mmCIF file of C-alpha atoms in Angstrom:
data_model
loop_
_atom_site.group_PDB
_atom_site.id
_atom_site.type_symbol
_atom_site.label_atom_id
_atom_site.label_comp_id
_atom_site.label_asym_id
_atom_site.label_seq_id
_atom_site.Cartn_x
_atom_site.Cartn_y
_atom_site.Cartn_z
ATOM 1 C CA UNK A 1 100.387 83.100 100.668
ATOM 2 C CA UNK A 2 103.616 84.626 99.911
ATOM 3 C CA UNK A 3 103.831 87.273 103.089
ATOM 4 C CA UNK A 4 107.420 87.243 104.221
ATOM 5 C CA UNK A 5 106.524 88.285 107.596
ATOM 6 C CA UNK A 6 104.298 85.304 107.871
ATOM 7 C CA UNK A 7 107.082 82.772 106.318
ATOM 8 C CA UNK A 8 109.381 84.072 108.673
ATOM 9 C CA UNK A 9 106.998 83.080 111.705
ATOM 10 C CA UNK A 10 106.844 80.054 110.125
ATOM 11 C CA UNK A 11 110.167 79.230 109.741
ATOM 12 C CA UNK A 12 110.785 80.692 113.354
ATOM 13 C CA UNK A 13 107.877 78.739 115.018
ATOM 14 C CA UNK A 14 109.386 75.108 113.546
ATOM 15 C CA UNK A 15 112.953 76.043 114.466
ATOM 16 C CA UNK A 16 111.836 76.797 118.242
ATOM 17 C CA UNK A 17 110.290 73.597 118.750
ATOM 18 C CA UNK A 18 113.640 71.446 116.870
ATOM 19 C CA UNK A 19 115.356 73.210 119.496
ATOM 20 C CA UNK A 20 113.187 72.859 122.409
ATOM 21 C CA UNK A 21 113.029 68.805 121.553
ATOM 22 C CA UNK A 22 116.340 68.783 120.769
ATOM 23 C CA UNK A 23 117.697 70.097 124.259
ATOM 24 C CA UNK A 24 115.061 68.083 126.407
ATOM 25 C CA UNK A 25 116.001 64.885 124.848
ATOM 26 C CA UNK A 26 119.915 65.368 124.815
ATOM 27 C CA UNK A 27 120.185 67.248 128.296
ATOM 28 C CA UNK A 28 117.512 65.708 129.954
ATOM 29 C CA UNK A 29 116.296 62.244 129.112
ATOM 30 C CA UNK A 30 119.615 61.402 128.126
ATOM 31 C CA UNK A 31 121.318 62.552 130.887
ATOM 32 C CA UNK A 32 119.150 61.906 133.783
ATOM 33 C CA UNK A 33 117.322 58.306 132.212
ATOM 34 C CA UNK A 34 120.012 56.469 131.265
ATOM 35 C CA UNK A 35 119.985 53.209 129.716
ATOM 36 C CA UNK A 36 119.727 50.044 132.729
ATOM 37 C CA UNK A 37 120.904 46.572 132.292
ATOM 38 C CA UNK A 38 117.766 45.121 130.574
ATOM 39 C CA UNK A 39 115.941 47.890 129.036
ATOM 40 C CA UNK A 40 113.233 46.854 127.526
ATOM 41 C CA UNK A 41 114.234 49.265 124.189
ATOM 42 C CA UNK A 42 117.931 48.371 122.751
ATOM 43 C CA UNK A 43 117.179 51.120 120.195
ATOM 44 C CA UNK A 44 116.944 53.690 122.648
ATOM 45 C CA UNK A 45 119.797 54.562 125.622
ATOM 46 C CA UNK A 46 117.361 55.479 127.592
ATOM 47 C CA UNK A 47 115.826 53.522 130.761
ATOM 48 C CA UNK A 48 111.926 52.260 130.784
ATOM 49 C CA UNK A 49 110.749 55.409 132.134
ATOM 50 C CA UNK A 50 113.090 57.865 130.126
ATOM 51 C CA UNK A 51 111.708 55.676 126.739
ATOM 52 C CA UNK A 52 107.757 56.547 128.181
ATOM 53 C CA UNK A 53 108.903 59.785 128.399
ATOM 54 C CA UNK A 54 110.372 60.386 125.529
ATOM 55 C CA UNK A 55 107.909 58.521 123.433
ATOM 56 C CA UNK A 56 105.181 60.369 124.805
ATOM 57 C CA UNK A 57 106.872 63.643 124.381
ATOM 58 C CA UNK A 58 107.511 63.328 120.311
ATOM 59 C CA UNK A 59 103.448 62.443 120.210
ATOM 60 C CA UNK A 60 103.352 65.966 121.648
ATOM 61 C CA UNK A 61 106.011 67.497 119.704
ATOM 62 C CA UNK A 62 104.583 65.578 116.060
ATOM 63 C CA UNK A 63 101.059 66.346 116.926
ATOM 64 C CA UNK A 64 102.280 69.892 117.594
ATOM 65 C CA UNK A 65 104.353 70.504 114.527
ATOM 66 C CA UNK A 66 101.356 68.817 112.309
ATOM 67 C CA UNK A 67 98.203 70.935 113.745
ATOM 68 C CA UNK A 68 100.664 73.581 112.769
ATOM 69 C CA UNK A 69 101.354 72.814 109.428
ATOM 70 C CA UNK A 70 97.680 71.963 109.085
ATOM 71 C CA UNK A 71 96.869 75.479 110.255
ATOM 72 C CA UNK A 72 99.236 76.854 107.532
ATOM 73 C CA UNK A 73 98.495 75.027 104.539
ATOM 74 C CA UNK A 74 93.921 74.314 104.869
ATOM 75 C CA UNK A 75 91.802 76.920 103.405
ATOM 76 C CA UNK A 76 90.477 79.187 105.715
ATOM 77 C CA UNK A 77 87.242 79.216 104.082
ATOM 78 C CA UNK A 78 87.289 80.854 101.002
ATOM 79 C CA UNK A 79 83.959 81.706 98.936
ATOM 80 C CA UNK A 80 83.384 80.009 96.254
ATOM 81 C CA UNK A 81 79.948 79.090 95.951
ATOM 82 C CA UNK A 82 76.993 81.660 94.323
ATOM 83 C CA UNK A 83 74.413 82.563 96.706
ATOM 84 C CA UNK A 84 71.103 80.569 96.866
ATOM 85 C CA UNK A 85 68.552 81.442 94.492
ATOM 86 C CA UNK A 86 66.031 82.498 97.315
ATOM 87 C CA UNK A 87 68.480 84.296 99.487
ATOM 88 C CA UNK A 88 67.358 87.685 100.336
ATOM 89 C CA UNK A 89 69.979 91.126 99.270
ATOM 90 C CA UNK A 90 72.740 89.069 98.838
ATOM 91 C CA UNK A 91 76.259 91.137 99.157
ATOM 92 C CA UNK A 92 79.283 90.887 96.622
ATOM 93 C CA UNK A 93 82.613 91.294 96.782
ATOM 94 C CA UNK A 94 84.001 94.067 94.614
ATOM 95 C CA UNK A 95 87.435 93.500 95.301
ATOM 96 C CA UNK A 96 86.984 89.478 94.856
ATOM 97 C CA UNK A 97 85.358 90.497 90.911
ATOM 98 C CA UNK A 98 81.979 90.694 92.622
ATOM 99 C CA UNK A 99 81.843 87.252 93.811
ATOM 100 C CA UNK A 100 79.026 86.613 96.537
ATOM 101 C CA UNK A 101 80.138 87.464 100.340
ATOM 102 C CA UNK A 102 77.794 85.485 102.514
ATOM 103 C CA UNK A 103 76.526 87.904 106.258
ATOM 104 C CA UNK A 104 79.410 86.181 108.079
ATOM 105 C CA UNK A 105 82.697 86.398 106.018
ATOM 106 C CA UNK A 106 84.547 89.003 105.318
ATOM 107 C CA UNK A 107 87.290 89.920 102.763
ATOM 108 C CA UNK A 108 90.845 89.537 104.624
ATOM 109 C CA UNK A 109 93.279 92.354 103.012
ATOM 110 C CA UNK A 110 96.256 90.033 103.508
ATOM 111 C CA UNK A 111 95.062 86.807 101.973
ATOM 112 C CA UNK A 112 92.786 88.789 99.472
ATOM 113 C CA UNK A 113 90.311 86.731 99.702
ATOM 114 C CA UNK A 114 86.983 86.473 101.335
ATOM 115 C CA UNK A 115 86.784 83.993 104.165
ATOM 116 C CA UNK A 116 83.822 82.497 105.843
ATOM 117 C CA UNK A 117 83.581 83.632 109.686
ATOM 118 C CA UNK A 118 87.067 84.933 109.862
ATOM 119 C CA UNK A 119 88.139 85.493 113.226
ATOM 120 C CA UNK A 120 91.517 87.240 112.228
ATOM 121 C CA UNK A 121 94.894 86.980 110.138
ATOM 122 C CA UNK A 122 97.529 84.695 111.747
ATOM 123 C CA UNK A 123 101.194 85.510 110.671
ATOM 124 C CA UNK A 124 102.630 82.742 112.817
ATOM 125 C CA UNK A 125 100.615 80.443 110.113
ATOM 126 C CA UNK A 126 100.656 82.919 107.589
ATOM 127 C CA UNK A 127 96.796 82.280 107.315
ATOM 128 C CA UNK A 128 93.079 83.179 107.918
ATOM 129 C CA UNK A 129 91.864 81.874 110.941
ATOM 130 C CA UNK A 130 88.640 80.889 109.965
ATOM 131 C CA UNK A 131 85.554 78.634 109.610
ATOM 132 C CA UNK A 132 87.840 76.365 107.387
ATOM 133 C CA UNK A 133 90.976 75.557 110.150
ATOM 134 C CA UNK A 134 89.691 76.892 113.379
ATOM 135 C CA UNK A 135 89.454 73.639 115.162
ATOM 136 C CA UNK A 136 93.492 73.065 113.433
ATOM 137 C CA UNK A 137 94.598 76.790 114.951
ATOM 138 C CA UNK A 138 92.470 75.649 118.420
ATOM 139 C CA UNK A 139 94.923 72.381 118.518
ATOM 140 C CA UNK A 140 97.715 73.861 117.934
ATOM 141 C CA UNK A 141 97.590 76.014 120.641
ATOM 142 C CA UNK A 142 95.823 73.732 123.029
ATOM 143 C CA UNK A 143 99.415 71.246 121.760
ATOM 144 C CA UNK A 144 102.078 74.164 122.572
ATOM 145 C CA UNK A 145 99.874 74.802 125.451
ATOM 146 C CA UNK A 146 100.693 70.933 127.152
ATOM 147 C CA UNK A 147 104.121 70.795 125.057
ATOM 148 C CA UNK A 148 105.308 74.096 127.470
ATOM 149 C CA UNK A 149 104.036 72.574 130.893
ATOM 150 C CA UNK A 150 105.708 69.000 129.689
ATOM 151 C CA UNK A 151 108.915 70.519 129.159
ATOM 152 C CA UNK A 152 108.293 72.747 132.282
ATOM 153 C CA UNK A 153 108.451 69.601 134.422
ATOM 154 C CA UNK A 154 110.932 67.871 132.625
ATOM 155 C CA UNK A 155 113.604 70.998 133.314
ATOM 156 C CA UNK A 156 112.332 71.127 137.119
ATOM 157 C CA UNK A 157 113.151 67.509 137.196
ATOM 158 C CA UNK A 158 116.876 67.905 135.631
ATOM 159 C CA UNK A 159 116.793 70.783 137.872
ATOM 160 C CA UNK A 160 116.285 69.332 141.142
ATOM 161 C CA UNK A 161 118.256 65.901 139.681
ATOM 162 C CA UNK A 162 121.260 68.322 138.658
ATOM 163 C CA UNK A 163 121.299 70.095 142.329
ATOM 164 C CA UNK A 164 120.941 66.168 143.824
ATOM 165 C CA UNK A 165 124.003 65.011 141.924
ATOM 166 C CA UNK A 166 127.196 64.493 144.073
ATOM 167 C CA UNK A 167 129.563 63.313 140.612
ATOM 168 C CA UNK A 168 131.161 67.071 139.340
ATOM 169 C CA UNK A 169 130.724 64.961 135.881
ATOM 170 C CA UNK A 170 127.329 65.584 135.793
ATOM 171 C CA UNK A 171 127.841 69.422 135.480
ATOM 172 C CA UNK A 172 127.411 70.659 132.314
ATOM 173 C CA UNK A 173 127.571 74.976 130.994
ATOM 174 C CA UNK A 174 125.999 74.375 127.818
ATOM 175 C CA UNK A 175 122.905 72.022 129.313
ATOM 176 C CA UNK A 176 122.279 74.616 131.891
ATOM 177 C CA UNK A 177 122.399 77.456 128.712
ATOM 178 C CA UNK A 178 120.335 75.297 126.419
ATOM 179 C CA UNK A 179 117.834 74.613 129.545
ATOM 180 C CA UNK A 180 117.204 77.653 130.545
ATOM 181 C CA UNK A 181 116.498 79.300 126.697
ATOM 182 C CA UNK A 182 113.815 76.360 126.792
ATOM 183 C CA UNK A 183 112.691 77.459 129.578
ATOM 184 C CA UNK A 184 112.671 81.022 128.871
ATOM 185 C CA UNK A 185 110.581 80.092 125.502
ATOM 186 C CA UNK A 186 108.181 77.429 127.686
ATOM 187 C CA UNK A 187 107.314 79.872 129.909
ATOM 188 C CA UNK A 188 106.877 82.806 127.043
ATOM 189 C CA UNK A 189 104.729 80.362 124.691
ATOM 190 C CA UNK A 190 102.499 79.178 127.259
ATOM 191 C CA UNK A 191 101.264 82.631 128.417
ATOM 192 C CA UNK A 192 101.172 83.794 124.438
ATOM 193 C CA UNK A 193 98.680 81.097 123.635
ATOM 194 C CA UNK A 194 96.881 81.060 126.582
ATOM 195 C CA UNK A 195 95.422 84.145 125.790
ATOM 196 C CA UNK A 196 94.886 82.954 122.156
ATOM 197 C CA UNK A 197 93.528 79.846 123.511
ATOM 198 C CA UNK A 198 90.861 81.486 126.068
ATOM 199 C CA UNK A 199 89.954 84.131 122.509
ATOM 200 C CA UNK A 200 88.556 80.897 120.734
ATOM 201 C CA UNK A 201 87.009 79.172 123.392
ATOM 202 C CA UNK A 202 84.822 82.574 123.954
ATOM 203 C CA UNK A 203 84.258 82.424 120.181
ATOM 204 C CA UNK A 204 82.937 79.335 120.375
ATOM 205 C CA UNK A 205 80.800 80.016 123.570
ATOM 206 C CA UNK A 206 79.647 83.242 121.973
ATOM 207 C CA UNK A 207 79.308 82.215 118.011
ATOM 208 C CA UNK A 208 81.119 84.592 117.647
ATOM 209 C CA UNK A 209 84.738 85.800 115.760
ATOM 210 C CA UNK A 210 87.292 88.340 116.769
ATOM 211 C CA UNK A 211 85.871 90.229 113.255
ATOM 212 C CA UNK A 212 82.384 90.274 114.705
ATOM 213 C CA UNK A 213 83.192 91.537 118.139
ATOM 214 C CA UNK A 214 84.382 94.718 116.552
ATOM 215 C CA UNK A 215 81.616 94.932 114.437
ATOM 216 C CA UNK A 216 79.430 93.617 117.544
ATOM 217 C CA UNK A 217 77.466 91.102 115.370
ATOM 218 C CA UNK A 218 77.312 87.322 116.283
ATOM 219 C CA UNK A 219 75.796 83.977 114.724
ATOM 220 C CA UNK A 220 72.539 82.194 115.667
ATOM 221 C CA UNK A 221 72.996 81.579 119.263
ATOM 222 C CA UNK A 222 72.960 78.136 120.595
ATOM 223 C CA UNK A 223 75.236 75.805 123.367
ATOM 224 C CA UNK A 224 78.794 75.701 123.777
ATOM 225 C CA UNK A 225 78.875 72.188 122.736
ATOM 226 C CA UNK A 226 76.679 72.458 119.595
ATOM 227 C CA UNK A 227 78.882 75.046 118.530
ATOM 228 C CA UNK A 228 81.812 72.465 119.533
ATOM 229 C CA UNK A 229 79.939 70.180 117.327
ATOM 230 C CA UNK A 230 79.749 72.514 114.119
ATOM 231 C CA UNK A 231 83.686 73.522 114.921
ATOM 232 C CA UNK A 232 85.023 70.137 115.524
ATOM 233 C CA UNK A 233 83.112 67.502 114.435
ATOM 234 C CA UNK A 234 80.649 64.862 115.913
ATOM 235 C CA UNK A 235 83.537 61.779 115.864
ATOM 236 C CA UNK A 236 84.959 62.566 118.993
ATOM 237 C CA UNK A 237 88.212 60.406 118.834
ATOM 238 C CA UNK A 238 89.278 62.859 115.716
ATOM 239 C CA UNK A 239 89.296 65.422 118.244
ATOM 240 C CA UNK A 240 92.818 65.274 118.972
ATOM 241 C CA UNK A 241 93.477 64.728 115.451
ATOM 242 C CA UNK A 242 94.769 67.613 113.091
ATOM 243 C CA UNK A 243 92.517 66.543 110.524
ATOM 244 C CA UNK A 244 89.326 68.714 109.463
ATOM 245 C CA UNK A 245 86.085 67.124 110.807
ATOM 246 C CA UNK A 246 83.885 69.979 111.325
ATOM 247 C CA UNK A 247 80.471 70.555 109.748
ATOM 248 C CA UNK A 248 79.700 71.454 106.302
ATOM 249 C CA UNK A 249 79.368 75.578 106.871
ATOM 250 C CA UNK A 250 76.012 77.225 106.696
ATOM 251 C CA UNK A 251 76.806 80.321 104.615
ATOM 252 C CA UNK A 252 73.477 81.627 105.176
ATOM 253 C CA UNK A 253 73.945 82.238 108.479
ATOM 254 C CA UNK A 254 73.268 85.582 109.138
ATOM 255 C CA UNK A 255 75.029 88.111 111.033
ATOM 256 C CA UNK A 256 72.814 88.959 114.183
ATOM 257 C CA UNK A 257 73.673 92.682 115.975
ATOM 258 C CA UNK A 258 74.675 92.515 119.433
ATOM 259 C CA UNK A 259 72.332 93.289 122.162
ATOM 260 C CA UNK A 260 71.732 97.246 122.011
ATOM 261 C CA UNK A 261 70.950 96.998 125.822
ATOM 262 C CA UNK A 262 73.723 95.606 127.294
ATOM 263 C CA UNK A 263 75.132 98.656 128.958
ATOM 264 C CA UNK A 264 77.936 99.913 125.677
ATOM 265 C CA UNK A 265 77.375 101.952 123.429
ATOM 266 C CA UNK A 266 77.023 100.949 119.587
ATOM 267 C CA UNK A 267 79.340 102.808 117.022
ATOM 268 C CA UNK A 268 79.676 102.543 113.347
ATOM 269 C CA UNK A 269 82.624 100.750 111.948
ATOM 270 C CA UNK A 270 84.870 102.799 109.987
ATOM 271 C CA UNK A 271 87.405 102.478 107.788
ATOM 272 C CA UNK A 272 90.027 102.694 110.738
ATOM 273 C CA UNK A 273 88.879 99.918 112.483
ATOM 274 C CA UNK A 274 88.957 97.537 109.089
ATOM 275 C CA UNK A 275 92.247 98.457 109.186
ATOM 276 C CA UNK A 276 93.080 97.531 112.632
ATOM 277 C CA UNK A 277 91.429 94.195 112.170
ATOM 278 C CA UNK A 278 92.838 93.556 109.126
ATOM 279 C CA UNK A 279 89.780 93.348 106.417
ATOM 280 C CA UNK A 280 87.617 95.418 103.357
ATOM 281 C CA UNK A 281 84.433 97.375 105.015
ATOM 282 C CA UNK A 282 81.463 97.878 103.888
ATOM 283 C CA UNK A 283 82.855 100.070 100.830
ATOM 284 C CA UNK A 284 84.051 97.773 99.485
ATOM 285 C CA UNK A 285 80.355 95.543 98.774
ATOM 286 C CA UNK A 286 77.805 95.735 96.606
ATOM 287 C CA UNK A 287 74.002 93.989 96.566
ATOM 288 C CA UNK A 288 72.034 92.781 93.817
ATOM 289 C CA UNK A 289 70.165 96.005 93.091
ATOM 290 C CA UNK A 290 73.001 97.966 92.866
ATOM 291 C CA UNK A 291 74.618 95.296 90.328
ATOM 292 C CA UNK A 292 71.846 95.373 88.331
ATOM 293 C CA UNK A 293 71.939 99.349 88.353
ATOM 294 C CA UNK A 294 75.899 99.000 87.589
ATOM 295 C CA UNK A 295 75.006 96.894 84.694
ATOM 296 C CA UNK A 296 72.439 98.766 82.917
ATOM 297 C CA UNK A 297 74.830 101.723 83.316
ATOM 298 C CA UNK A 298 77.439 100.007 81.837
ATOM 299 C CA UNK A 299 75.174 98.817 78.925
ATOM 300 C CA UNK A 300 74.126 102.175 78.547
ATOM 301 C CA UNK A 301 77.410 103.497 78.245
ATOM 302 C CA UNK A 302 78.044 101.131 75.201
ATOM 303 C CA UNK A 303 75.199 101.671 73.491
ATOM 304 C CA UNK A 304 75.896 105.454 73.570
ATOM 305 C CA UNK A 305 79.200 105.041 71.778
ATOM 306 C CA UNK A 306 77.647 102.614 69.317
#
């Protein structure tokens, strides 16, 4: 979508990690694995552990910047299909030109669209989180997540290898500038996604989106790992792969209240809290009888200035 907040993020998000690959390789591996008589890789200066290294770290970085792009660019989960002939009240859209709006999605005011189990709007991906790319967004921050602590080490290393060195030569202003922004954006990027991180992992354990738990509805309740499965797939070596291998989605699903009993109180949404979260209430729906109702007003209408 064209959101310029949300291009901006992206933009942003790809320059930090050029830069944070960038310094590491040139002030770190470079510097403190040099190339030894007999490498084993002419193509790289580096020796046999700085080439493990650094091969290892641009799987992290590429696998990084691709669940990334993936979260940007796969469809949420937009509706498209009609509803089941023998599904009971079905709900339409009236903003998406009364298309059918399954119990679990919900229409997102940013994308303007609705989008099947839509845990919230993402402006660093300038996308829905939902149904669609959640096991993408889950990557991506599970791949920043191991990218930070990686680079974490790598800087104590140069570090302690930097207060080690005896040769003056060895000192360098800009490598200890460069090094310590990384650090500074390591150490910021691994808190910011953890909390991300441990948000999914409870929607997964819970069948249930950041949407719902406002509205204090969930889906059918089953195991953590069958609702792994459904999320991510049954071929577990695509796991680690930002490809989409989850389940074909149940749109019937319904949307099950919360437990009444469980110590909170239960309040109506209103229309301030679809703001806050970012999507159309209930205002904005319609069911079938009230379609039909629309439609026979409308027919009256035209037959009365016939």
């Amino acid at each position: 979508i064209l959101e310029w907040r949300g291009i901006a993020l992206i933009s942003f998000t790809w320059i930090l990690l050029a830069f944070a690959d960038a310094a590491v390789t040139y002030y770190v591996l470079l510097t403190w694995f040099p190339e030894t008589p007999g490498a084993w890789a002419p193509f790289l200066p580096l020796s046999y552990t700085g080439s493990m290294i650094f091969l290892v770290y641009q799987v992290l970085f590429l696998l990084t910047l691709a669940s990334h792009v993936a979260s940007v660019f796969t469809d949420p989960g937009t509706i498209t299909e009609d509803p089941p002939a023998n599904f009971e009240n079905p709900r339409f859209c009236q903003i998406c030109q009364g298309r059918w709006k399954p119990p679990r999605a919900h229409h997102c005011k940013t994308c303007k669209r609705c989008i099947f189990r839509m845990d919230h709007h993402c402006p660093w991906v300038n996308n829905c989180v939902g149904f669609g790319n959640q096991k993408l967004f889950i990557l991506f921050l599970m791949y920043v997540a191991v990218l930070s602590v990686v680079t974490m080490l790598l800087l104590g290393y140069a570090t302690y290898s930097w207060f080690s060195a005896k040769e003056e030569q060895l000192t360098n202003e800009w490598a200890i500038i460069f090094c310590s922004l990384v650090a500074l954006e390591s150490v910021f990027f691994l808190f910011f996604v953890g909390e991300f991180g441990a948000e999914q992992v409870e929607a997964i354990e819970t069948n249930a989106t950041v949407v719902e738990t406002y509205q204090r509805t969930h889906g059918e309740q089953t195991t953590f790992m069958e609702q792994f499965f459904i999320v991510f797939g049954k071929e577990i070596y695509l796991w680690p792969l930002p490809l989409k291998t989850r389940t074909p989605p149940k749109l019937t699903e319904p949307a099950i209240p919360d437990d009444p009993y469980d110590g909170r109180t239960q309040q109506p949404m209103t229309r301030g809290d679809d703001d806050i979260i970012g999507i159309a209430g209930a205002h904005t729906e319609t069911n079938l009888r009230e379609r039909r109702q629309d439609s026979k007003a409308r027919e009256g209408d035209s037959d009365s200035q016939d």
